[in-house]
Coordinates of C-alpha atoms (C1' of nucleotides) in Angstrom, one line a residue:
Chain A
X1 CA -156.8 -119.4 -33.1
X2 CA -157.7 -116.4 -31.0
X3 CA -155.3 -114.2 -30.3
X4 CA -155.9 -113.8 -26.4
X5 CA -152.5 -112.1 -25.5
X6 CA -151.7 -108.3 -26.0
X7 CA -150.2 -108.3 -29.7
X8 CA -147.4 -105.8 -29.3
X9 CA -145.6 -107.0 -26.1
X10 CA -142.2 -107.6 -26.6
X11 CA -142.0 -111.4 -27.7
X12 CA -141.2 -114.1 -25.4
X13 CA -138.7 -115.6 -27.6
X14 CA -136.6 -112.2 -28.1
X15 CA -136.5 -111.8 -24.3
X16 CA -135.0 -115.1 -23.9
X17 CA -132.7 -115.0 -27.0
X18 CA -131.3 -111.5 -26.2
X19 CA -130.0 -113.3 -23.0
X20 CA -127.3 -114.7 -25.4
X21 CA -126.9 -112.1 -28.3
X22 CA -128.2 -108.6 -29.0
X23 CA -131.0 -108.9 -31.7
X24 CA -131.2 -106.7 -34.8
X25 CA -134.3 -105.4 -35.5
X26 CA -135.0 -107.5 -38.5
X27 CA -134.3 -110.5 -35.9
X28 CA -136.9 -109.6 -33.6
X29 CA -139.1 -109.3 -36.3
X30 CA -138.8 -112.6 -37.8
X31 CA -139.2 -114.0 -33.9
X32 CA -142.3 -111.9 -33.5
X33 CA -143.8 -113.7 -36.5
X34 CA -143.1 -117.0 -34.7
X35 CA -145.6 -115.6 -32.1
X36 CA -148.3 -114.1 -34.3
X37 CA -150.8 -117.1 -34.0
X38 CA -151.3 -117.6 -30.2
X39 CA -153.9 -120.2 -29.1
X40 CA -155.2 -120.8 -25.7
X41 CA -154.9 -124.5 -24.7
X42 CA -156.5 -125.9 -21.2
X43 CA -154.7 -127.6 -19.0
X44 CA -154.0 -131.2 -19.3
X45 CA -154.0 -131.6 -23.2
X46 CA -151.3 -133.1 -25.1
X47 CA -150.0 -131.1 -27.7
X48 CA -147.6 -133.5 -29.2
X49 CA -147.8 -137.5 -28.9
X50 CA -145.2 -139.8 -29.1
X51 CA -145.2 -142.1 -32.2
X52 CA -147.5 -139.5 -34.2
X53 CA -146.1 -137.6 -37.2
X54 CA -145.2 -134.0 -36.3
X55 CA -147.5 -131.3 -37.8
X56 CA -146.7 -127.8 -36.3
X57 CA -144.0 -126.3 -34.4
X58 CA -144.8 -123.8 -31.9
X59 CA -143.7 -121.4 -29.2
X60 CA -144.9 -121.5 -25.6
X61 CA -146.0 -118.0 -24.6
X62 CA -147.7 -118.4 -21.5
X63 CA -148.0 -121.6 -18.9
X64 CA -145.9 -124.7 -18.2
X65 CA -145.8 -127.9 -20.3
X66 CA -144.2 -131.4 -19.8
X67 CA -142.0 -133.4 -22.3
X68 CA -142.5 -136.9 -21.4
X69 CA -142.2 -140.5 -22.6
X70 CA -144.1 -143.5 -22.0
X71 CA -143.5 -147.1 -21.6
X72 CA -146.0 -149.6 -22.8
X73 CA -147.1 -150.5 -19.2
X74 CA -147.6 -146.9 -18.4
X75 CA -144.7 -145.9 -16.5
X76 CA -143.8 -142.3 -17.1
X77 CA -140.7 -140.6 -17.4
X78 CA -140.5 -136.7 -17.5
X79 CA -137.9 -135.5 -19.7
X80 CA -138.2 -131.6 -18.6
X81 CA -140.6 -128.9 -18.0
X82 CA -141.3 -126.6 -20.8
X83 CA -141.5 -123.0 -19.7
X84 CA -142.7 -119.8 -21.6
X85 CA -140.0 -118.6 -24.5
X86 CA -139.1 -122.4 -25.4
X87 CA -139.6 -123.6 -28.9
X88 CA -141.8 -126.9 -29.1
X89 CA -141.4 -129.7 -31.6
X90 CA -138.7 -127.8 -33.4
X91 CA -137.4 -131.3 -34.3
X92 CA -140.4 -131.6 -36.6
X93 CA -137.7 -130.0 -39.3
X94 CA -135.4 -133.1 -39.0
X95 CA -137.7 -136.1 -38.0
X96 CA -141.0 -137.4 -39.1
X97 CA -142.1 -139.0 -36.1
X98 CA -142.2 -137.8 -32.5
X99 CA -140.2 -139.9 -29.8
X100 CA -141.9 -138.2 -26.9
X101 CA -145.1 -136.3 -25.9
X102 CA -145.7 -132.8 -24.8
X103 CA -148.6 -132.0 -22.5
X104 CA -149.9 -128.9 -20.8
X105 CA -149.6 -128.6 -17.2
X106 CA -151.5 -125.3 -16.7
X107 CA -153.5 -123.4 -19.2
X108 CA -151.2 -122.4 -21.7
X109 CA -151.0 -120.1 -24.7
X110 CA -148.9 -121.3 -27.6
X111 CA -148.3 -120.1 -31.1
X112 CA -148.1 -122.5 -34.0
X113 CA -146.1 -122.2 -37.2
X114 CA -144.9 -124.3 -40.0
X115 CA -141.6 -125.8 -38.6
X116 CA -139.8 -125.1 -42.0
X117 CA -140.0 -121.2 -41.7
X118 CA -137.2 -122.0 -38.9
X119 CA -135.4 -123.9 -41.6
X120 CA -135.4 -120.8 -43.7
X121 CA -134.5 -118.8 -40.8
X122 CA -131.2 -120.8 -40.8
X123 CA -130.3 -119.7 -44.3
X124 CA -131.6 -116.1 -43.6
X125 CA -130.5 -115.0 -40.3
X126 CA -127.4 -116.9 -39.2
X127 CA -127.3 -115.1 -35.9
X128 CA -130.6 -116.4 -35.1
X129 CA -129.8 -119.9 -35.8
X130 CA -126.6 -119.4 -33.5
X131 CA -129.0 -118.5 -30.7
X132 CA -131.2 -121.2 -31.4
X133 CA -128.0 -123.5 -31.1
X134 CA -127.3 -121.7 -27.8
X135 CA -130.7 -122.4 -26.4
X136 CA -130.6 -126.3 -27.6
X137 CA -126.9 -126.9 -25.8
X138 CA -128.2 -125.3 -22.7
X139 CA -131.2 -127.8 -22.6
X140 CA -129.1 -130.5 -23.3
X141 CA -126.8 -129.4 -20.3
X142 CA -130.0 -129.5 -18.0
X143 CA -130.8 -133.0 -19.2
X144 CA -127.0 -134.2 -18.6
X145 CA -127.4 -132.8 -15.0
X146 CA -130.9 -134.8 -14.8
X147 CA -129.5 -137.7 -16.0
X148 CA -126.7 -137.6 -13.5
X149 CA -129.3 -137.1 -10.8
X150 CA -131.3 -140.0 -11.7
X151 CA -128.0 -142.2 -12.3
X152 CA -126.2 -141.2 -8.9
X153 CA -128.0 -139.4 -6.7
X154 CA -130.4 -140.4 -3.9
X155 CA -133.9 -139.4 -3.8
X156 CA -133.0 -136.7 -1.0
X157 CA -130.4 -135.3 -3.1
X158 CA -132.4 -135.5 -6.2
X159 CA -135.2 -133.5 -4.7
X160 CA -132.8 -130.8 -3.2
X161 CA -131.4 -130.5 -6.6
X162 CA -134.3 -130.1 -8.6
X163 CA -136.0 -127.4 -6.0
X164 CA -132.9 -125.4 -6.5
X165 CA -132.9 -125.7 -9.9
X166 CA -136.4 -124.6 -10.5
X167 CA -135.8 -121.8 -8.3
X168 CA -132.7 -120.6 -10.4
X169 CA -134.7 -121.0 -13.7
X170 CA -137.5 -118.9 -12.0
X171 CA -135.4 -116.4 -10.8
X172 CA -133.9 -115.9 -14.3
X173 CA -137.2 -115.2 -15.9
X174 CA -137.5 -112.5 -13.2
X175 CA -139.9 -114.1 -11.2
X176 CA -139.9 -113.5 -7.3
X177 CA -139.1 -116.7 -5.3
X178 CA -137.8 -116.1 -2.0
X179 CA -141.6 -115.4 -1.0
X180 CA -144.4 -118.1 -1.3
X181 CA -143.6 -120.0 -4.3
X182 CA -146.4 -122.1 -5.8
X183 CA -145.1 -124.5 -8.3
X184 CA -147.6 -126.2 -11.0
X185 CA -146.0 -129.5 -10.2
X186 CA -148.0 -131.9 -8.2
X187 CA -146.0 -134.9 -6.3
X188 CA -147.0 -137.3 -8.9
X189 CA -144.9 -135.2 -11.6
X190 CA -142.2 -134.6 -9.5
X191 CA -142.0 -138.4 -8.8
X192 CA -142.1 -139.0 -12.7
X193 CA -139.3 -136.6 -12.9
X194 CA -136.9 -137.8 -10.6
X195 CA -137.5 -141.6 -11.4
X196 CA -139.2 -142.1 -7.9
X197 CA -142.6 -143.2 -6.6
X198 CA -145.1 -140.7 -5.6
X199 CA -145.0 -142.2 -1.9
X200 CA -141.4 -141.8 -1.7
X201 CA -141.4 -138.0 -3.0
X202 CA -144.1 -137.3 -0.3
X203 CA -141.8 -139.0 2.4
X204 CA -138.8 -137.4 1.2
X205 CA -140.4 -133.6 0.9
X206 CA -141.4 -134.4 4.6
X207 CA -137.8 -134.9 5.4
X208 CA -136.6 -131.9 3.8
X209 CA -139.2 -130.2 5.8
X210 CA -138.0 -131.9 9.2
X211 CA -134.7 -130.7 8.1
X212 CA -135.9 -127.3 8.3
X213 CA -134.6 -126.9 4.4
X214 CA -138.0 -126.2 3.0
X215 CA -140.9 -124.8 4.4
X216 CA -144.8 -126.0 4.7
X217 CA -146.4 -127.5 1.6
X218 CA -150.3 -127.2 1.5
X219 CA -151.1 -128.0 -2.2
X220 CA -148.0 -127.5 -4.5
X221 CA -146.5 -124.8 -2.4
X222 CA -143.1 -125.4 -1.4
X223 CA -140.9 -122.4 -0.2
X224 CA -136.9 -123.0 0.0
X225 CA -136.4 -122.0 3.8
X226 CA -132.2 -122.6 3.5
X227 CA -131.4 -122.4 -0.3
X228 CA -127.7 -122.6 0.9
X229 CA -128.5 -125.7 2.8
X230 CA -130.2 -127.2 -0.2
X231 CA -127.2 -126.5 -2.4
X232 CA -124.9 -128.2 0.2
X233 CA -127.0 -131.1 0.7
X234 CA -127.1 -131.8 -3.1
X235 CA -123.6 -130.7 -4.4
X236 CA -125.4 -128.1 -6.4
X237 CA -123.0 -126.5 -8.9
X238 CA -124.9 -124.1 -11.3
X239 CA -122.1 -124.2 -13.9
X240 CA -124.4 -126.5 -16.2
X241 CA -127.2 -123.6 -16.3
X242 CA -124.6 -121.4 -18.4
X243 CA -126.4 -118.2 -17.5
X244 CA -124.0 -116.1 -19.6
X245 CA -123.8 -114.4 -22.6
X246 CA -122.0 -116.2 -25.6
X247 CA -118.3 -116.1 -25.4
X248 CA -117.2 -113.0 -26.9
X249 CA -115.3 -114.7 -29.6
X250 CA -118.4 -116.0 -30.8
X251 CA -120.3 -112.8 -30.8
X252 CA -117.7 -111.1 -32.9
X253 CA -118.2 -113.4 -35.9
X254 CA -121.4 -111.8 -36.3
X255 CA -120.8 -108.1 -36.0
X256 CA -124.0 -106.1 -35.8
X257 CA -127.4 -107.2 -37.1
X258 CA -128.3 -109.3 -39.9
Chain B
X1 CA -100.1 -133.9 -34.0
X2 CA -98.7 -136.8 -36.1
X3 CA -101.2 -137.6 -39.1
X4 CA -101.5 -141.5 -38.3
X5 CA -104.3 -142.3 -40.8
X6 CA -104.5 -142.5 -44.5
X7 CA -105.2 -138.6 -45.5
X8 CA -107.3 -139.2 -48.3
X9 CA -109.9 -141.6 -47.0
X10 CA -113.7 -140.1 -47.4
X11 CA -114.0 -138.2 -44.2
X12 CA -115.5 -139.5 -41.3
X13 CA -117.9 -136.7 -40.8
X14 CA -119.0 -136.9 -44.4
X15 CA -119.9 -140.5 -44.0
X16 CA -122.0 -139.7 -41.1
X17 CA -123.6 -136.7 -42.2
X18 CA -124.4 -137.9 -45.7
X19 CA -127.0 -140.2 -43.9
X20 CA -129.2 -137.2 -43.6
X21 CA -128.5 -135.0 -46.7
X22 CA -126.6 -135.5 -49.7
X23 CA -123.5 -133.5 -49.5
X24 CA -122.2 -130.9 -52.3
X25 CA -118.4 -130.8 -53.1
X26 CA -117.8 -127.7 -51.4
X27 CA -119.3 -129.0 -48.2
X28 CA -117.2 -132.2 -48.4
X29 CA -114.2 -130.1 -48.5
X30 CA -115.1 -128.0 -45.4
X31 CA -116.0 -131.2 -43.7
X32 CA -112.5 -132.6 -44.5
X33 CA -110.7 -129.6 -43.2
X34 CA -112.1 -130.3 -39.7
X35 CA -110.4 -133.7 -39.9
X36 CA -107.1 -132.3 -41.1
X37 CA -105.2 -132.1 -37.9
X38 CA -105.4 -135.7 -36.7
X39 CA -103.6 -136.8 -33.5
X40 CA -103.4 -139.8 -31.8
X41 CA -104.3 -140.3 -28.1
X42 CA -103.9 -143.1 -25.7
X43 CA -106.5 -144.9 -23.9
X44 CA -107.6 -143.6 -20.5
X45 CA -106.9 -140.1 -20.9
X46 CA -109.2 -137.1 -20.4
X47 CA -109.4 -134.7 -23.5
X48 CA -112.1 -132.5 -21.7
X49 CA -112.5 -131.6 -18.1
X50 CA -115.3 -130.4 -16.4
X51 CA -115.0 -126.7 -15.0
X52 CA -112.4 -126.1 -17.3
X53 CA -112.5 -123.4 -19.9
X54 CA -112.9 -125.1 -23.5
X55 CA -110.2 -124.5 -25.8
X56 CA -110.4 -126.7 -29.2
X57 CA -113.2 -128.7 -30.6
X58 CA -112.7 -132.0 -32.3
X59 CA -113.7 -134.6 -34.3
X60 CA -113.4 -138.1 -33.3
X61 CA -111.9 -140.2 -36.2
X62 CA -111.3 -143.3 -34.6
X63 CA -111.9 -145.1 -31.1
X64 CA -114.4 -144.6 -28.4
X65 CA -114.8 -141.9 -26.0
X66 CA -116.7 -141.5 -22.7
X67 CA -118.8 -138.3 -21.9
X68 CA -119.4 -138.3 -18.3
X69 CA -120.0 -136.1 -15.0
X70 CA -118.3 -136.6 -11.7
X71 CA -120.0 -135.8 -8.1
X72 CA -117.7 -134.5 -5.6
X73 CA -117.7 -137.6 -3.8
X74 CA -116.3 -139.5 -6.7
X75 CA -119.5 -140.9 -8.1
X76 CA -119.4 -140.7 -11.9
X77 CA -122.4 -140.8 -14.5
X78 CA -121.6 -141.6 -18.0
X79 CA -123.6 -139.4 -20.2
X80 CA -122.8 -141.3 -23.7
X81 CA -120.3 -143.1 -25.8
X82 CA -118.6 -140.8 -28.2
X83 CA -118.2 -142.8 -31.5
X84 CA -116.3 -142.0 -34.9
X85 CA -117.9 -139.4 -36.8
X86 CA -118.8 -137.4 -33.8
X87 CA -117.9 -133.8 -32.9
X88 CA -116.3 -133.4 -29.6
X89 CA -116.9 -130.0 -27.5
X90 CA -118.7 -128.0 -30.4
X91 CA -120.3 -126.3 -27.3
X92 CA -117.1 -124.6 -27.1
X93 CA -118.7 -121.9 -29.2
X94 CA -121.4 -121.1 -26.8
X95 CA -120.3 -122.0 -23.6
X96 CA -117.1 -120.5 -21.6
X97 CA -116.4 -123.5 -19.0
X98 CA -117.2 -127.4 -19.6
X99 CA -119.8 -129.0 -17.5
X100 CA -118.6 -132.1 -18.4
X101 CA -115.7 -134.3 -19.2
X102 CA -114.6 -136.3 -22.1
X103 CA -112.0 -139.4 -21.7
X104 CA -110.9 -141.9 -24.3
X105 CA -111.8 -145.3 -23.7
X106 CA -109.6 -146.8 -26.2
X107 CA -106.6 -145.5 -28.3
X108 CA -108.2 -142.8 -30.4
X109 CA -107.6 -140.4 -33.4
X110 CA -108.9 -137.2 -33.0
X111 CA -108.6 -134.1 -35.0
X112 CA -108.6 -130.7 -33.3
X113 CA -109.6 -127.2 -34.7
X114 CA -110.8 -123.7 -33.7
X115 CA -114.4 -124.1 -32.5
X116 CA -115.2 -120.7 -34.6
X117 CA -114.6 -122.5 -37.9
X118 CA -117.9 -124.0 -37.1
X119 CA -119.6 -120.9 -36.2
X120 CA -118.4 -119.6 -39.9
X121 CA -119.8 -122.6 -41.2
X122 CA -123.0 -121.6 -40.0
X123 CA -123.0 -118.3 -42.0
X124 CA -121.2 -120.1 -44.9
X125 CA -122.9 -123.2 -45.5
X126 CA -126.2 -123.2 -43.9
X127 CA -126.9 -127.0 -45.1
X128 CA -124.1 -128.2 -43.0
X129 CA -125.6 -126.2 -40.3
X130 CA -128.9 -128.2 -40.6
X131 CA -126.9 -131.4 -41.1
X132 CA -125.4 -130.6 -37.6
X133 CA -128.7 -129.5 -36.0
X134 CA -129.8 -132.9 -37.2
X135 CA -126.8 -134.8 -35.6
X136 CA -127.5 -133.0 -32.2
X137 CA -131.2 -133.7 -32.2
X138 CA -130.3 -137.5 -32.4
X139 CA -127.9 -137.2 -29.9
X140 CA -130.7 -135.6 -27.8
X141 CA -133.2 -138.5 -28.5
X142 CA -130.8 -140.9 -27.1
X143 CA -130.1 -138.8 -24.1
X144 CA -134.1 -138.8 -23.6
X145 CA -134.2 -142.6 -23.9
X146 CA -131.3 -143.0 -21.4
X147 CA -133.2 -140.7 -19.0
X148 CA -136.3 -143.0 -19.5
X149 CA -134.1 -146.0 -18.5
X150 CA -132.6 -144.7 -15.5
X151 CA -135.8 -143.1 -14.3
X152 CA -138.2 -146.0 -15.2
X153 CA -136.7 -149.2 -16.1
X154 CA -135.3 -152.1 -14.0
X155 CA -131.8 -152.8 -14.0
X156 CA -132.6 -156.0 -16.1
X157 CA -134.4 -153.8 -18.5
X158 CA -131.9 -151.3 -18.6
X159 CA -129.0 -153.6 -19.6
X160 CA -131.0 -155.4 -22.2
X161 CA -131.9 -152.0 -23.7
X162 CA -128.5 -150.5 -24.0
X163 CA -127.1 -154.0 -25.4
X164 CA -129.8 -153.6 -28.0
X165 CA -128.9 -149.9 -28.5
X166 CA -125.1 -150.5 -28.8
X167 CA -125.9 -153.2 -31.4
X168 CA -127.9 -151.1 -33.4
X169 CA -125.8 -148.1 -33.6
X170 CA -122.7 -150.6 -34.3
X171 CA -124.8 -152.1 -37.1
X172 CA -125.2 -148.6 -38.5
X173 CA -121.7 -148.0 -38.8
X174 CA -121.3 -150.9 -41.0
X175 CA -119.7 -153.2 -38.3
X176 CA -120.8 -156.8 -38.6
X177 CA -122.4 -157.6 -34.8
X178 CA -124.0 -161.1 -34.9
X179 CA -120.6 -162.5 -34.5
X180 CA -118.4 -162.1 -31.8
X181 CA -118.8 -158.9 -30.2
X182 CA -116.1 -157.3 -28.1
X183 CA -117.1 -154.1 -26.8
X184 CA -114.5 -151.6 -25.3
X185 CA -116.8 -151.4 -22.2
X186 CA -116.0 -152.9 -18.8
X187 CA -118.8 -153.8 -16.4
X188 CA -117.6 -150.7 -14.2
X189 CA -118.4 -148.2 -17.4
X190 CA -121.7 -150.0 -17.9
X191 CA -122.6 -149.5 -14.4
X192 CA -121.9 -145.8 -14.4
X193 CA -123.9 -145.6 -17.6
X194 CA -127.2 -147.3 -16.1
X195 CA -126.7 -146.1 -12.6
X196 CA -126.2 -149.1 -10.9
X197 CA -123.6 -150.8 -8.9
X198 CA -120.8 -152.7 -10.5
X199 CA -121.8 -155.5 -8.6
X200 CA -125.3 -155.8 -9.5
X201 CA -124.3 -155.3 -13.4
X202 CA -122.5 -158.5 -13.0
X203 CA -125.4 -160.1 -11.4
X204 CA -127.6 -158.9 -14.1
X205 CA -125.4 -160.1 -16.7
X206 CA -125.4 -163.5 -15.3
X207 CA -129.2 -163.7 -15.3
X208 CA -129.4 -162.3 -19.0
X209 CA -126.9 -165.3 -19.5
X210 CA -128.8 -167.6 -17.7
X211 CA -132.1 -166.6 -19.8
X212 CA -130.5 -167.5 -22.8
X213 CA -130.8 -163.8 -23.9
X214 CA -126.9 -163.3 -24.4
X215 CA -123.9 -165.3 -24.9
X216 CA -120.8 -166.0 -22.7
X217 CA -118.6 -163.0 -21.6
X218 CA -115.0 -163.4 -20.9
X219 CA -113.3 -160.2 -20.8
X220 CA -115.6 -157.5 -22.4
X221 CA -117.5 -160.0 -24.9
X222 CA -121.0 -160.0 -25.2
X223 CA -122.8 -161.6 -28.1
X224 CA -126.5 -161.3 -28.4
X225 CA -128.0 -164.6 -28.8
X226 CA -131.6 -163.5 -28.6
X227 CA -131.7 -159.9 -30.1
X228 CA -135.5 -160.4 -30.4
X229 CA -135.8 -161.7 -26.8
X230 CA -133.9 -158.9 -25.6
X231 CA -136.1 -156.3 -27.6
X232 CA -139.0 -157.6 -25.9
X233 CA -137.7 -157.6 -22.6
X234 CA -137.0 -154.1 -22.4
X235 CA -139.8 -152.6 -24.6
X236 CA -137.5 -151.5 -27.0
X237 CA -138.7 -149.1 -29.7
X238 CA -136.2 -147.9 -32.4
X239 CA -138.1 -144.8 -33.1
X240 CA -135.9 -142.7 -31.2
X241 CA -132.7 -143.5 -33.0
X242 CA -134.2 -141.4 -36.1
X243 CA -132.1 -143.5 -38.7
X244 CA -133.7 -141.9 -41.8
X245 CA -133.1 -139.2 -44.1
X246 CA -134.5 -136.0 -43.0
X247 CA -138.0 -135.2 -44.0
X248 CA -138.4 -134.6 -47.8
X249 CA -139.6 -131.2 -46.9
X250 CA -136.6 -130.1 -45.2
X251 CA -134.4 -131.3 -47.9
X252 CA -136.5 -129.3 -50.6
X253 CA -135.2 -125.8 -48.6
X254 CA -131.8 -126.6 -49.4
X255 CA -132.0 -127.6 -53.3
X256 CA -128.7 -128.8 -54.4
X257 CA -125.2 -127.8 -53.2
X258 CA -124.4 -124.7 -51.1
Chain C
dC1 C1' -94.1 -164.4 -13.0
dG2 C1' -95.5 -160.9 -10.3
dT3 C1' -98.7 -157.0 -10.9
dT4 C1' -102.8 -155.0 -12.3
dA5 C1' -107.2 -154.5 -13.8
dC6 C1' -111.2 -156.7 -14.2
dC7 C1' -114.5 -160.0 -13.1
dT8 C1' -117.4 -163.0 -9.9
dT9 C1' -119.8 -164.8 -5.7
dG10 C1' -121.6 -164.6 -0.9
dA11 C1' -123.7 -162.3 3.1
dT12 C1' -126.0 -158.4 4.6
dA13 C1' -127.8 -153.8 5.0
dT14 C1' -130.6 -150.0 2.9
dC15 C1' -133.2 -147.2 0.1
dG16 C1' -137.0 -147.2 -2.4
dT17 C1' -141.8 -149.5 -3.9
dT18 C1' -145.9 -151.4 -3.5
dC19 C1' -150.3 -152.2 -1.5
dA20 C1' -153.6 -150.3 1.4
dA21 C1' -156.3 -146.9 4.0
dG22 C1' -157.4 -142.5 5.0
dT23 C1' -157.6 -137.1 5.0
dA24 C1' -157.6 -132.3 3.2
dC25 C1' -158.6 -129.5 -0.3
dC26 C1' -161.3 -127.6 -4.4
dG27 C1' -164.8 -127.0 -7.7
dT28 C1' -169.4 -127.9 -8.9
dG29 C1' -174.5 -128.6 -8.9
dG30 C1' -178.4 -127.9 -6.0
Chain D
dC1 C1' -174.4 -122.3 2.0
dC2 C1' -174.2 -127.2 1.8
dA3 C1' -173.4 -132.0 -0.1
dC4 C1' -170.7 -134.5 -3.5
dG5 C1' -167.2 -135.9 -5.9
dG6 C1' -162.5 -135.9 -7.6
dT7 C1' -157.9 -135.1 -7.2
dA8 C1' -153.9 -134.3 -4.5
dC9 C1' -151.4 -135.4 -0.4
dT10 C1' -150.4 -138.4 3.9
dT11 C1' -149.1 -142.2 6.7
dG12 C1' -148.2 -147.2 7.9
dA13 C1' -146.5 -151.9 7.0
dA14 C1' -144.4 -155.2 4.3
dC15 C1' -141.9 -156.4 0.4
dG16 C1' -138.3 -156.4 -3.1
dA17 C1' -134.7 -154.5 -5.7
dT18 C1' -130.4 -152.7 -5.6
dA19 C1' -126.2 -151.3 -3.1
dT20 C1' -122.4 -152.1 0.2
dC21 C1' -119.0 -154.8 2.3
dA22 C1' -115.8 -158.6 1.8
dA23 C1' -113.1 -162.0 -0.4
dG24 C1' -111.5 -164.5 -4.1
dG25 C1' -110.8 -165.8 -9.1
dT26 C1' -108.9 -164.8 -14.0
dA27 C1' -107.0 -162.9 -17.7
dA28 C1' -103.8 -159.8 -20.0
dC29 C1' -99.3 -157.6 -19.5
dG30 C1' -94.7 -156.1 -19.3

DNA sequence: CGTTACCTTGATATCGTTCAAGTACCGTGG
DNA sequence: CCACGGTACTTGAACGATATCAAGGTAACG
């Protein structure tokens, strides 16, 4: 409950959603409210657990989280990486019980709120509703692409694909990437993301290195040495990232501000 | 453009969405409008294509469709099965270019409309917006479960899992299932859904049969002989289907009818 | 009654897993 | 500053699950 981050910075949510829609002042304010109760959480903590009832919803302000599911025997599948500016557990509005878990991968700053504030926002500020729907749709697109990787791409292709994907997502958030990239992803996490064994991920990384596509890798450090080559290897097509404004026609329907 | 189905039947959409929310008359009417331009489409036709711009959105009224992605070399990954009462290409509101294809698996009845009618509905009838969000969230849950199957379950488990899933979805739509179930799914489609080769799907089906879990299988006919056994085999947990009304609290926020 | 799509089966190859061991790095307490 | 313990990474060897290749069989459809 300690507000650790500077209070008046532009909200993470607003930064992200304004990629899709220019926001009115009233809308920015509402988004800022969602981020007003920031809390600091240690690394390696579950902030949502499968089969438990939902309580709060949240916004990730800083850090990385992991959305994952567990099978009874301990096998784990990572669904996606949750980056700053993402809502957490928004489904609390529509479901009672969580069907997945979310854990912190680094120390995180998260702001919690009653999920029903979002329901109200749907009635109040439909433009924000539209932006949230947009965001969901983009997440879905990522998920479908991941499904395609797991179902139809080889280990080598999967790894190349996710490296390029992460690099694109980072770039979108304005982070430099060409230089020395250190991801908070252990090889174990990558394995559980790609549906591979840890050992095989390790060997596949080595292979990419031997092929000159990526560089070194001390602890968690991977640099894309030949991004273009990686893209070619896995048939990467960034369409699914949908990094554009909403179609003009949709924006017209909501002329100015609330 | 020929309206082939009886015009005054309860709309497919209303039937589905009222699982989540009691609908007001005004809302039912709006939903009925979405279904007013029904068209008959043959089996095996693509009604949406990857990398093409979106045009119309639609509602599937009758039949089964396949949502899938293709890799350049022809590998195919099926994302999900589209059943009656589902919207199609609703993302047309937020994206310009499709990142997946949708094809008919059986002859279908589909009603088309301008996707922006849905955008307007978001401003007009926020309760419907909420119901649509609910529905999306459920689709996501299916997708996450599928991802988990592809990443972490064996072929045998995957097949058991999807058979139980389909049987549950059918049951929800009021279809008898215990009797002779004929799915419109060829083994090739199942293979592309589960990320397996056709040949291996065939062998795995045989294995399930030999283990007494399913029965016979002439063309596309599979009967669950021991549903409970199948559930045990794959650790099936139906939480992810979220077959309940919205949480009471969410429903309260929208008291009666628009 | 031939054509086509779908299903079935065998033999062989491959990719990825598992088991087992060992190494490098990093933070902590002495 | 060093010893210690943990976590993550690395590598080898053997195994197993699934893919691929190739050939037939069967049922539906015009």
